[in-house]
XYZ file of C-alpha atoms in Angstrom:
753
model
C 57.813 -124.705 47.625
C 59.623 -125.629 50.854
C 62.590 -127.129 48.963
C 62.860 -123.961 46.824
C 62.928 -121.728 49.936
C 65.554 -123.928 51.600
C 67.824 -123.883 48.570
C 67.486 -120.155 47.984
C 70.358 -118.944 50.267
C 72.784 -121.415 48.760
C 71.779 -120.425 45.250
C 72.239 -116.750 46.066
C 75.769 -117.331 47.385
C 76.698 -119.267 44.272
C 75.296 -116.585 41.965
C 77.122 -113.888 43.947
C 80.450 -115.693 43.610
C 80.052 -116.004 39.860
C 79.104 -112.336 39.579
C 82.119 -111.169 41.580
C 84.418 -113.154 39.334
C 83.086 -111.613 36.149
C 81.969 -108.173 37.270
C 84.966 -106.450 35.762
C 84.279 -107.781 32.282
C 80.503 -107.488 32.331
C 79.849 -104.283 34.236
C 82.478 -101.909 32.919
C 81.878 -99.627 30.000
C 84.595 -99.541 27.378
C 85.874 -96.009 26.788
C 86.002 -94.722 23.238
C 86.209 -91.126 22.136
C 83.603 -91.181 19.352
C 80.738 -92.470 21.472
C 78.679 -91.401 24.454
C 79.835 -93.499 27.409
C 77.634 -93.803 30.503
C 79.390 -92.496 33.596
C 78.943 -94.361 36.884
C 78.781 -91.343 39.207
C 75.808 -89.498 37.671
C 73.096 -92.093 38.153
C 70.863 -89.988 40.440
C 68.942 -86.968 39.125
C 69.819 -83.685 40.724
C 66.500 -83.431 42.497
C 66.303 -86.980 43.812
C 66.012 -87.371 47.580
C 68.682 -89.475 49.316
C 67.559 -93.034 49.871
C 68.683 -95.590 52.458
C 71.159 -98.144 51.206
C 69.286 -101.116 49.747
C 69.617 -104.357 51.601
C 71.969 -106.967 50.140
C 70.872 -108.907 47.071
C 67.764 -110.870 47.876
C 67.368 -114.500 46.842
C 64.664 -115.407 44.316
C 61.183 -115.202 45.783
C 58.392 -117.693 45.197
C 56.250 -116.922 42.191
C 53.189 -116.065 44.313
C 52.559 -112.498 45.455
C 53.966 -111.462 48.798
C 52.117 -109.902 51.703
C 53.597 -106.466 51.081
C 52.508 -106.547 47.469
C 48.942 -107.289 48.470
C 48.953 -104.356 50.883
C 49.759 -101.755 48.214
C 47.145 -102.814 45.701
C 43.941 -100.790 45.348
C 40.678 -102.308 46.563
C 38.380 -104.161 44.220
C 35.842 -101.853 42.474
C 32.345 -102.065 43.929
C 30.210 -101.236 40.937
C 27.202 -103.540 40.884
C 27.594 -106.038 38.063
C 26.149 -109.433 37.309
C 29.651 -110.859 37.058
C 32.239 -110.614 39.804
C 35.101 -108.260 39.022
C 38.544 -109.837 38.709
C 40.812 -109.712 41.736
C 43.145 -106.763 41.877
C 46.166 -109.058 42.254
C 45.921 -109.797 38.543
C 47.841 -106.783 37.332
C 50.023 -108.210 34.584
C 49.853 -107.381 30.882
C 47.197 -109.093 28.846
C 48.925 -111.467 26.483
C 47.757 -113.662 23.632
C 47.019 -117.283 24.180
C 49.781 -119.716 23.142
C 50.288 -120.126 19.449
C 48.412 -116.975 18.447
C 51.431 -114.791 17.678
C 51.351 -113.666 14.067
C 53.485 -111.351 12.020
C 51.763 -108.397 13.647
C 51.313 -109.534 17.244
C 53.754 -109.610 20.126
C 54.985 -113.068 21.032
C 56.204 -114.991 24.050
C 59.446 -116.877 23.632
C 61.427 -119.530 25.423
C 65.152 -119.215 25.993
C 67.301 -121.152 23.529
C 68.858 -122.946 26.486
C 65.612 -123.996 28.094
C 64.939 -127.686 28.073
C 61.741 -128.777 26.417
C 60.949 -130.997 29.366
C 61.301 -128.221 31.954
C 57.842 -127.762 33.450
C 58.490 -124.093 34.197
C 58.558 -123.298 30.507
C 55.159 -124.646 29.511
C 53.365 -121.871 27.591
C 50.956 -120.013 29.827
C 47.538 -118.728 28.736
C 46.126 -115.232 29.266
C 44.607 -115.843 32.694
C 47.702 -117.508 34.106
C 50.085 -114.837 32.837
C 48.031 -112.134 34.488
C 49.233 -113.402 37.884
C 52.567 -111.651 37.162
C 53.681 -108.060 37.616
C 52.784 -104.954 35.590
C 55.230 -102.891 33.516
C 57.511 -100.521 35.412
C 56.550 -97.723 33.023
C 59.187 -97.169 30.338
C 56.449 -96.695 27.749
C 54.222 -94.573 29.993
C 57.228 -92.424 31.048
C 56.845 -93.290 34.732
C 60.475 -94.360 34.424
C 62.349 -91.102 33.855
C 65.309 -90.563 31.550
C 67.545 -90.358 34.638
C 66.680 -93.969 35.455
C 67.938 -95.326 32.114
C 71.656 -95.931 31.523
C 73.719 -97.675 28.868
C 77.296 -98.737 28.278
C 77.636 -96.648 25.104
C 75.412 -95.054 22.480
C 75.975 -94.018 18.894
C 74.800 -90.479 19.615
C 72.410 -88.600 21.862
C 69.347 -89.329 19.709
C 70.033 -93.054 20.175
C 70.784 -92.845 23.896
C 69.400 -95.009 26.666
C 66.462 -92.612 27.134
C 65.190 -93.660 23.682
C 65.114 -97.359 24.559
C 61.433 -97.363 25.502
C 58.870 -99.848 24.205
C 56.964 -98.519 21.161
C 58.827 -95.206 21.032
C 58.625 -93.684 17.555
C 61.377 -92.018 15.550
C 60.969 -88.545 14.104
C 60.336 -87.791 10.444
C 64.002 -86.923 10.113
C 65.968 -89.769 11.630
C 69.494 -88.967 12.771
C 68.171 -86.161 14.986
C 67.566 -85.897 18.735
C 64.503 -88.146 18.488
C 65.437 -91.494 17.033
C 63.681 -94.817 17.479
C 65.704 -96.882 19.977
C 68.807 -97.161 22.104
C 71.713 -98.152 19.877
C 75.085 -99.151 21.311
C 78.213 -97.324 20.160
C 79.878 -100.608 19.242
C 78.702 -104.062 18.338
C 80.321 -106.324 20.947
C 79.314 -108.443 23.934
C 80.188 -105.748 26.464
C 77.212 -103.499 25.640
C 74.260 -103.113 27.989
C 71.249 -100.990 28.862
C 69.941 -100.864 32.415
C 67.011 -99.569 34.438
C 67.243 -98.152 37.949
C 63.909 -98.850 39.642
C 64.999 -96.632 42.584
C 63.580 -99.164 45.031
C 63.631 -102.876 45.591
C 61.516 -104.482 42.894
C 60.469 -108.021 42.108
C 61.448 -108.367 38.434
C 59.473 -110.956 36.478
C 60.019 -110.355 32.756
C 61.434 -108.341 29.858
C 59.730 -107.191 26.633
C 61.925 -106.115 23.708
C 61.590 -104.541 20.261
C 64.007 -103.495 17.562
C 64.681 -99.995 16.287
C 61.821 -97.963 14.836
C 63.171 -96.849 11.460
C 61.956 -96.567 7.892
C 65.405 -97.230 6.451
C 67.411 -99.404 8.857
C 66.958 -102.914 10.221
C 68.426 -103.149 13.713
C 67.403 -105.504 16.478
C 68.846 -107.815 19.132
C 68.291 -111.549 18.620
C 69.435 -112.781 22.054
C 70.488 -111.316 25.379
C 71.335 -111.981 29.013
C 69.606 -110.454 32.025
C 71.484 -109.258 35.125
C 70.297 -107.733 38.394
C 72.024 -105.741 41.103
C 71.390 -103.804 44.292
C 74.241 -101.314 43.947
C 74.923 -101.140 40.177
C 78.431 -102.505 40.728
C 77.957 -106.155 41.654
C 75.817 -107.927 39.102
C 74.223 -111.358 39.140
C 73.298 -112.964 35.825
C 70.064 -114.920 35.542
C 71.020 -118.604 35.400
C 69.650 -121.687 33.767
C 71.108 -124.467 35.823
C 74.847 -123.920 35.992
C 75.177 -121.539 33.042
C 73.984 -118.077 32.112
C 70.521 -118.058 30.579
C 70.344 -116.737 27.018
C 66.947 -115.237 26.217
C 65.601 -115.226 22.671
C 65.174 -111.721 21.312
C 63.465 -110.338 18.240
C 63.209 -111.625 14.687
C 62.167 -108.241 13.273
C 62.037 -104.686 14.556
C 58.397 -103.986 15.466
C 56.881 -107.104 17.033
C 57.279 -107.031 20.847
C 58.728 -110.221 22.349
C 58.158 -111.191 25.981
C 60.578 -113.282 28.027
C 59.593 -114.183 31.574
C 62.312 -114.830 34.120
C 62.369 -118.456 35.306
C 62.128 -117.217 38.898
C 61.231 -113.658 39.984
C 64.274 -111.750 41.264
C 64.315 -108.955 43.843
C 66.773 -106.121 43.204
C 66.962 -102.406 42.446
C 68.715 -102.489 39.051
C 68.151 -104.688 36.007
C 70.458 -104.823 32.995
C 70.029 -106.248 29.498
C 73.257 -107.511 27.895
C 72.841 -108.248 24.129
C 74.564 -111.419 22.953
C 73.633 -111.463 19.260
C 71.956 -109.159 16.783
C 70.709 -109.031 13.213
C 73.575 -109.801 10.829
C 73.243 -106.659 8.734
C 72.331 -104.391 11.620
C 73.538 -102.996 14.921
C 72.775 -103.451 18.607
C 69.557 -101.480 18.950
C 66.555 -102.141 21.157
C 63.453 -100.780 22.803
C 62.161 -102.468 25.926
C 59.788 -102.638 28.862
C 60.463 -104.292 32.212
C 57.814 -106.203 34.164
C 58.142 -105.861 37.914
C 56.352 -105.260 41.208
C 57.914 -102.495 43.337
C 58.114 -103.633 46.936
C 56.514 -101.367 49.550
C 58.739 -98.989 51.462
C 56.657 -97.032 54.001
C 59.751 -95.154 55.205
C 60.445 -93.613 51.791
C 58.557 -90.325 51.523
C 59.717 -89.727 47.943
C 57.854 -92.749 46.579
C 54.749 -92.285 48.737
C 54.462 -88.657 47.652
C 54.493 -89.594 43.964
C 52.021 -92.483 44.104
C 48.683 -91.632 42.499
C 45.428 -92.860 44.002
C 41.785 -92.185 43.220
C 38.739 -92.022 45.449
C 36.255 -92.760 42.661
C 34.614 -96.168 43.000
C 34.702 -97.158 39.332
C 35.424 -100.313 37.354
C 39.117 -99.863 36.512
C 39.716 -102.677 34.037
C 39.875 -103.315 30.316
C 36.520 -104.299 28.830
C 36.111 -106.374 25.709
C 33.030 -105.917 23.553
C 30.786 -108.158 25.644
C 31.953 -106.594 28.910
C 31.455 -103.105 27.492
C 27.831 -103.861 26.659
C 27.322 -105.346 30.105
C 28.775 -102.264 31.790
C 26.508 -99.978 29.767
C 23.536 -102.057 30.855
C 24.558 -101.804 34.515
C 24.859 -98.009 34.302
C 21.499 -97.781 32.529
C 19.893 -99.826 35.322
C 21.497 -97.577 37.952
C 20.378 -94.347 36.222
C 17.373 -95.209 34.035
C 15.985 -91.671 34.158
C 19.028 -89.998 32.630
C 20.584 -92.675 30.376
C 19.669 -94.373 27.138
C 21.626 -96.980 25.180
C 21.332 -96.980 21.404
C 23.464 -97.885 18.401
C 24.371 -95.765 15.396
C 25.068 -98.672 13.024
C 27.280 -101.729 12.693
C 30.950 -102.428 12.094
C 32.319 -104.361 9.116
C 31.983 -107.592 11.106
C 28.496 -106.792 12.318
C 29.242 -105.529 15.835
C 26.827 -102.781 16.872
C 28.314 -99.340 17.496
C 26.788 -98.603 20.876
C 26.392 -95.098 22.290
C 25.108 -93.907 25.649
C 22.984 -90.772 25.919
C 23.026 -88.908 29.235
C 20.351 -86.252 29.673
C 17.417 -85.388 31.913
C 15.150 -86.348 29.014
C 16.959 -89.134 27.180
C 15.780 -89.782 23.657
C 14.399 -86.271 23.173
C 15.945 -83.106 21.753
C 14.921 -80.177 23.949
C 14.665 -76.762 22.330
C 17.537 -74.606 23.529
C 19.570 -77.489 24.947
C 22.893 -78.080 23.136
C 24.060 -81.498 22.000
C 27.569 -82.738 22.823
C 29.435 -85.914 21.941
C 32.592 -87.833 22.760
C 33.908 -90.451 20.337
C 36.659 -92.916 21.174
C 38.243 -95.949 19.582
C 38.404 -94.820 15.939
C 41.774 -96.552 16.068
C 41.015 -99.846 17.745
C 44.395 -100.110 19.471
C 44.107 -96.710 21.160
C 42.378 -98.214 24.142
C 42.832 -95.550 26.814
C 40.178 -93.283 25.289
C 37.697 -96.155 25.209
C 38.205 -96.932 28.891
C 38.067 -93.250 29.861
C 34.667 -93.015 28.175
C 33.377 -96.034 30.096
C 34.700 -94.514 33.322
C 33.056 -91.181 32.463
C 29.691 -92.874 31.935
C 29.936 -94.481 35.373
C 31.137 -91.261 36.986
C 28.322 -89.101 35.611
C 25.721 -91.621 36.768
C 27.184 -91.936 40.268
C 27.672 -88.208 40.783
C 24.182 -87.411 39.515
C 22.698 -89.861 42.007
C 24.907 -88.386 44.741
C 23.542 -84.906 44.022
C 26.784 -83.336 42.795
C 25.440 -79.897 41.796
C 27.983 -79.430 39.011
C 27.152 -82.767 37.377
C 23.412 -82.360 37.927
C 23.501 -78.979 36.174
C 25.576 -80.392 33.300
C 23.207 -83.333 32.769
C 20.046 -81.240 32.987
C 21.290 -78.512 30.657
C 23.129 -80.654 28.070
C 22.309 -83.652 25.949
C 25.489 -85.761 26.119
C 26.279 -88.633 23.752
C 29.230 -90.958 24.392
C 30.399 -93.449 21.759
C 33.176 -95.469 23.462
C 34.204 -97.755 20.595
C 33.895 -96.638 16.980
C 36.122 -99.475 15.758
C 35.192 -102.549 17.840
C 36.634 -104.925 15.222
C 40.068 -103.368 15.599
C 39.795 -103.310 19.374
C 39.144 -107.032 19.556
C 42.412 -107.624 17.682
C 44.309 -105.330 20.033
C 42.648 -106.909 23.077
C 43.782 -110.343 21.940
C 47.373 -109.097 21.736
C 47.212 -107.463 25.141
C 48.360 -104.180 26.602
C 52.094 -104.728 26.038
C 52.352 -107.176 23.137
C 50.134 -105.468 20.562
C 52.905 -103.267 19.243
C 52.212 -99.845 17.788
C 49.594 -100.689 15.145
C 47.811 -104.008 15.841
C 44.086 -103.222 15.659
C 44.515 -99.647 14.428
C 42.519 -100.144 11.221
C 39.046 -101.522 10.604
C 38.609 -105.145 9.622
C 38.800 -104.151 5.947
C 41.984 -102.133 6.486
C 40.626 -98.559 6.590
C 41.845 -95.802 8.894
C 38.598 -94.214 10.079
C 40.310 -91.038 11.239
C 40.977 -89.891 7.655
C 38.192 -91.745 5.855
C 35.788 -88.794 5.640
C 35.171 -86.769 2.459
C 37.738 -84.078 1.687
C 35.633 -80.922 1.796
C 38.625 -78.636 2.374
C 39.714 -78.850 -1.252
C 36.188 -78.097 -2.490
C 36.008 -74.989 -0.310
C 39.494 -73.678 -1.061
C 39.158 -74.173 -4.812
C 35.831 -72.309 -4.752
C 37.415 -69.502 -2.732
C 40.263 -69.240 -5.243
C 37.665 -68.889 -8.035
C 35.708 -66.432 -5.863
C 32.673 -68.696 -5.894
C 32.070 -68.445 -2.138
C 29.368 -68.001 -1.020
C 27.616 -67.604 -4.402
C 28.077 -71.205 -5.602
C 29.754 -72.936 -2.667
C 28.739 -71.965 0.881
C 31.282 -71.524 3.660
C 29.456 -74.126 5.731
C 27.270 -77.198 5.230
C 29.296 -78.164 2.175
C 27.638 -81.086 0.410
C 29.278 -84.505 0.316
C 30.497 -85.412 -3.218
C 28.371 -87.964 -5.041
C 31.293 -90.337 -5.606
C 31.726 -90.657 -1.835
C 28.117 -91.755 -1.418
C 28.368 -94.533 -4.004
C 28.552 -98.143 -2.852
C 31.880 -98.675 -4.637
C 33.642 -95.901 -2.717
C 36.342 -96.987 -0.251
C 34.399 -95.922 2.798
C 34.199 -97.938 5.995
C 30.829 -98.963 7.353
C 31.821 -97.253 10.589
C 32.500 -93.985 8.737
C 29.095 -94.013 7.049
C 27.459 -94.659 10.419
C 29.175 -91.660 12.019
C 28.237 -89.375 9.130
C 24.568 -90.376 9.361
C 24.709 -89.890 13.151
C 26.171 -86.391 12.851
C 23.672 -85.382 10.167
C 20.761 -86.553 12.307
C 21.723 -84.879 15.612
C 22.601 -81.132 15.743
C 25.864 -81.488 17.648
C 27.475 -78.245 18.781
C 30.779 -79.513 20.200
C 32.596 -82.824 20.119
C 35.858 -84.465 21.028
C 37.367 -87.605 19.560
C 39.799 -89.314 21.924
C 42.966 -90.802 20.487
C 46.252 -92.098 21.890
C 50.003 -92.229 21.472
C 50.545 -88.549 22.313
C 49.572 -85.975 24.921
C 48.120 -82.957 23.106
C 44.848 -81.455 21.850
C 44.745 -80.903 18.069
C 42.292 -78.490 16.459
C 41.414 -77.959 12.766
C 42.223 -77.573 10.072
C 44.022 -80.914 9.872
C 44.864 -80.478 6.173
C 47.391 -78.003 4.783
C 46.151 -75.565 2.149
C 49.416 -75.216 0.227
C 50.213 -77.945 -2.264
C 53.228 -80.184 -1.695
C 53.585 -79.245 1.965
C 53.271 -81.758 4.776
C 53.259 -79.228 7.629
C 51.804 -75.724 7.602
C 49.727 -73.762 10.067
C 46.248 -73.734 8.524
C 43.701 -71.984 10.732
C 39.936 -71.995 10.382
C 37.889 -68.766 10.480
C 37.096 -69.781 14.082
C 40.733 -70.263 15.042
C 40.399 -68.149 18.196
C 37.514 -70.313 19.414
C 39.280 -73.566 18.619
C 42.388 -72.401 20.464
C 40.325 -71.723 23.555
C 38.520 -75.064 23.345
C 41.829 -76.899 23.035
C 43.365 -74.955 25.892
C 40.350 -75.587 28.134
C 41.146 -79.305 27.998
C 44.929 -79.107 28.050
C 45.166 -76.604 30.896
C 43.018 -78.720 33.219
C 44.860 -81.961 32.420
C 47.388 -82.961 35.054
C 50.272 -83.317 32.588
C 49.588 -81.672 29.218
C 50.813 -78.209 30.166
C 53.541 -79.381 32.558
C 56.722 -77.902 31.078
C 58.834 -80.396 33.041
C 57.345 -83.503 31.501
C 59.224 -85.502 28.896
C 57.931 -85.546 25.304
C 56.171 -88.762 24.336
C 58.086 -89.432 21.131
C 59.456 -86.547 19.075
C 57.194 -83.494 19.367
C 57.347 -80.884 22.121
C 53.950 -79.176 22.311
C 54.733 -76.976 25.296
C 55.255 -73.855 23.177
C 51.481 -73.848 22.589
C 50.538 -75.090 26.062
C 49.717 -78.637 25.060
C 47.730 -77.709 21.947
C 48.538 -77.780 18.237
C 46.962 -76.911 14.913
C 46.517 -80.265 13.192
C 47.968 -79.188 9.846
C 51.064 -77.703 11.469
C 51.701 -81.117 13.077
C 51.042 -83.378 10.081
C 48.603 -82.984 7.233
C 45.607 -85.321 7.007
C 43.006 -85.165 4.230
C 39.462 -86.161 5.088
C 39.745 -85.968 8.878
C 36.754 -86.117 11.196
C 37.589 -82.660 12.574
C 37.594 -80.919 9.189
C 34.532 -82.785 7.940
C 32.571 -81.958 11.065
C 33.401 -78.256 10.809
C 32.612 -77.929 7.085
C 29.571 -80.237 6.832
C 27.803 -79.713 10.172
C 27.550 -77.134 12.957
C 29.806 -79.184 15.202
C 33.232 -77.946 16.341
C 35.326 -81.122 16.655
C 38.775 -81.541 18.229
C 41.146 -84.506 18.575
C 42.235 -85.185 22.147
C 45.339 -87.349 22.513
C 45.047 -88.609 26.070
C 48.309 -90.483 26.680
C 51.713 -91.531 25.379
C 50.793 -95.193 25.806
C 47.975 -96.212 23.462
C 47.129 -99.331 25.469
C 48.232 -98.815 29.085
C 48.257 -101.647 31.535
C 45.136 -102.116 33.619
C 46.963 -100.953 36.741
C 47.540 -97.540 35.091
C 43.841 -96.789 34.561
C 43.169 -95.126 37.960
C 46.013 -92.656 37.413
C 44.988 -91.975 33.809
C 41.461 -91.308 35.008
C 42.749 -88.771 37.514
C 44.828 -87.151 34.766
C 41.812 -86.669 32.481
C 38.712 -86.491 34.698
C 38.573 -82.734 35.227
C 39.477 -82.060 31.594
C 36.671 -84.277 30.321
C 34.120 -82.361 32.402
C 35.495 -78.888 31.636
C 35.485 -79.608 27.903
C 31.825 -80.642 28.013
C 30.970 -77.417 29.821
C 32.387 -75.373 26.931
C 29.314 -76.245 24.870
C 27.605 -73.484 26.871
C 29.996 -70.762 25.689
C 28.920 -68.203 23.073
C 25.380 -67.361 21.972
C 22.213 -69.383 21.564
C 18.652 -68.684 20.618
C 15.658 -69.486 18.463
C 14.821 -68.068 15.037
C 11.026 -67.739 14.709
C 8.524 -66.330 12.251
C 5.842 -63.763 13.169
C 3.581 -66.584 14.357
C 6.198 -67.848 16.846
C 7.024 -70.965 14.849
C 10.679 -72.007 14.682
C 12.360 -71.639 11.284
C 14.607 -74.621 10.431
C 17.748 -74.295 8.357
C 18.070 -70.540 8.936
C 21.629 -69.227 8.501
C 23.356 -67.520 11.437
C 26.248 -65.263 10.373
C 28.702 -63.433 12.621
C 30.339 -60.324 11.210
C 34.084 -60.825 10.706
C 33.934 -64.653 10.823
C 33.668 -66.314 7.430
C 31.869 -69.396 8.691
C 28.131 -69.686 9.276
C 25.953 -72.190 11.089
C 22.314 -73.185 10.691
C 19.321 -73.685 12.935
C 18.007 -77.116 13.862
C 14.589 -78.465 12.985
C 12.929 -76.510 15.808
C 14.614 -73.259 14.840
C 17.072 -73.289 17.753
C 20.788 -72.677 17.288
C 24.070 -72.494 19.235
C 27.117 -70.525 18.100
C 30.390 -71.025 19.988
C 32.143 -67.689 20.515
C 34.734 -66.218 22.847
C 33.822 -63.269 25.106
C 33.153 -60.053 23.202
C 30.492 -58.088 21.321
C 29.323 -59.483 17.987
C 27.076 -58.351 15.141
C 24.911 -61.361 14.318
C 22.571 -61.790 11.358
C 19.861 -64.396 10.887
C 18.464 -65.070 7.431
C 16.318 -67.706 5.819
C 14.883 -68.306 2.386
C 11.639 -66.392 1.972
C 12.254 -64.184 5.011
C 13.805 -60.796 5.490
C 17.097 -60.941 7.354
C 17.493 -59.566 10.850
C 20.647 -58.206 12.499
C 21.379 -57.461 16.136
C 24.277 -57.036 18.560
C 24.947 -59.931 20.909
C 27.278 -59.686 23.912
C 29.193 -62.747 25.162
C 30.405 -62.462 28.747
C 33.140 -64.233 30.666
C 30.777 -66.140 32.939
C 29.828 -69.649 31.905
C 26.524 -69.807 30.062
C 25.595 -68.859 26.510
C 23.968 -65.473 25.849
C 20.372 -65.669 24.665
C 20.074 -64.020 21.233
C 16.695 -64.699 19.553
C 15.493 -63.544 16.145
C 12.045 -62.974 14.649
C 11.889 -62.910 10.856
C 9.053 -61.660 8.662
C 8.347 -63.052 5.235
C 9.401 -61.112 2.154
C 6.752 -59.590 -0.144
C 7.552 -62.085 -2.872
C 7.176 -64.959 -0.415
C 3.804 -63.628 0.662
C 2.636 -63.324 -2.981
C 3.753 -66.874 -3.705
C 1.973 -68.114 -0.610
C -1.287 -66.424 -1.655
C -1.040 -67.617 -5.272
C -0.261 -71.184 -4.240
C -3.172 -71.107 -1.855
C -5.524 -70.425 -4.757
C -3.849 -72.855 -7.144
C -2.023 -70.290 -9.258
C 1.645 -69.706 -9.823
C 3.199 -66.270 -9.244
C 4.499 -64.418 -12.271
C 8.239 -64.349 -12.593
C 9.023 -60.778 -13.690
C 12.495 -61.455 -15.166
C 11.118 -64.325 -17.241
C 8.242 -62.111 -18.368
C 10.654 -59.431 -19.568
C 12.689 -61.988 -21.531
C 9.558 -63.219 -23.306
C 8.579 -59.691 -24.281
C 12.062 -58.976 -25.635
C 11.949 -62.159 -27.686
C 8.609 -61.176 -29.237
C 9.886 -57.725 -30.183
C 12.970 -59.236 -31.881
C 10.836 -61.642 -33.871
C 8.511 -58.814 -34.899
C 11.445 -56.710 -36.080
C 12.828 -59.634 -38.046
């Protein structure tokens, strides 16, 4: 270590001399009128505050973390756990162990010029790699478009701002939203660079090729340069020559290259040296680096997000998730219960946590709510938000937070953090940056749970077209087709478990958390018109669903921010961070549509972040982004009307139908006769009816204050039901008058013949 520090000034001078000699060739952009050329005088955004001149290029620092870096890290969480939490210094991406890269996982590479005997290039396992630095935030959009620059680009849709790890192209490529940065020409003078806007210790680069259905474009090798002023550049060296880093071998698998020695600078530039023979210079990337503290810079301090919640901000594998649930249950045994709804394809139990003042018991008049996360195993943020929510509710209840106490005592909350644990384990093995866009998305047997539910939309719409609703097919509680229930049907074990769970518990409202976007989608998710892939397809309760979606989006820190950049291709700001699922992209057999048509539950899909699997260091900020929204959405279960449908003896009538005039969708009472109907403020004509009882109608007013309006019904039995009851009591069957008339008519015909 001492020899490295002593040699550092001399090495810096030598690198600086080489950079000055070649800066003209390497740093200048070649002008060409058919391409977008990056100008050198528009690097700062118009609203950026002036910053002090960065100090001259710093020599390479030792690999260990510096004092300043330790100062800026958040304190270790203090949740009581049997196992000690990992130190907060370990903030690097989780990466697979050596030799585990497959055709779907991200991989670590060694430079083609690295010597096999060089001890610095020995493959490093997961725990060792985590000593490095986290991503700067190209994928999470913490790095703005103004901080990305390139020598040239083919067109705006392939500009430097599209060179973000895992960014997805639009349905129509060749538009403003394409799937990578692509250089205007294929030569050695092309580059893409990142302005960190502060001195940063750069430690690595992750690259991908272009996201495209039709084209194959990726960079196979590149150089890395750093600078403090964007004019004088120093190339990363390997001995006396420039280091050539190995790039990608296909377009989707992320490839990590760690710098041989961390470098401190403000700018970092990637200079492609070779690319796929039949393709072009195109790449997506992420930069690993630790921003150095600058207490004098108000701009950066103002934009740093912190949290005061003392929660366990880390990624939890299956074993750690179970352990965390156990810890919370031990902290709050009176309001929590751990249970499982079934098993995954590989036999992992699907654990859920119930939070209620009487766990394990359905209370008459108390609505049931659920959150589901992890249907796609690689969409990890939702899973971790659910684990954080469980901790938060327990802590705040114990602290006497009146809002949380009221929510827990008046609601039965169910939280299922990981519906697809098999897929998550695959994604966890790949790590937060090297899993790509789809590793772990599907179940172990290759099924997408999100659209693995029975298609009840088609059954309903075909019946409506034949005018068989509600005579033959009801507008609610539509039965599951027999073929779907057979053992040979392509249905995941996880899907069957969720269906049984939703049929058993009378859920009123639910949200399934997903990732890769920042929007709330409400049903229907399937278009009604044939041969269309996008079409606004509202439910009869569209006005309610719009409010539910807006209640989450409007309280999220970013969803309704008109200034924020779109995640990939879609701008949802015209509907305030919400979207009808079918108008976005059609999906048959979605959880949202199934829940609405087969149960009483109103289900929405909540896309909680652009990055499906954010780095561990991003979890506190993501929690702050979503915390209020998660609570507000749960509170919406108390909007509308509620009540109990009873007979004249005061006994609850199960399976009674509750109809609202003007809304062609009914709900039914639970086993105790209680019901909940989500409605927006207004006056409604509500009818309760049940087989064997006379129907009852009354006006019910829904106010603007939180809390459902009590609207009870008492039904009396019909005369025919009373006759049947008396006859059955004495062992006789009632006479069916229509059948009697038919018999008499038949006798008369025979007599005439």
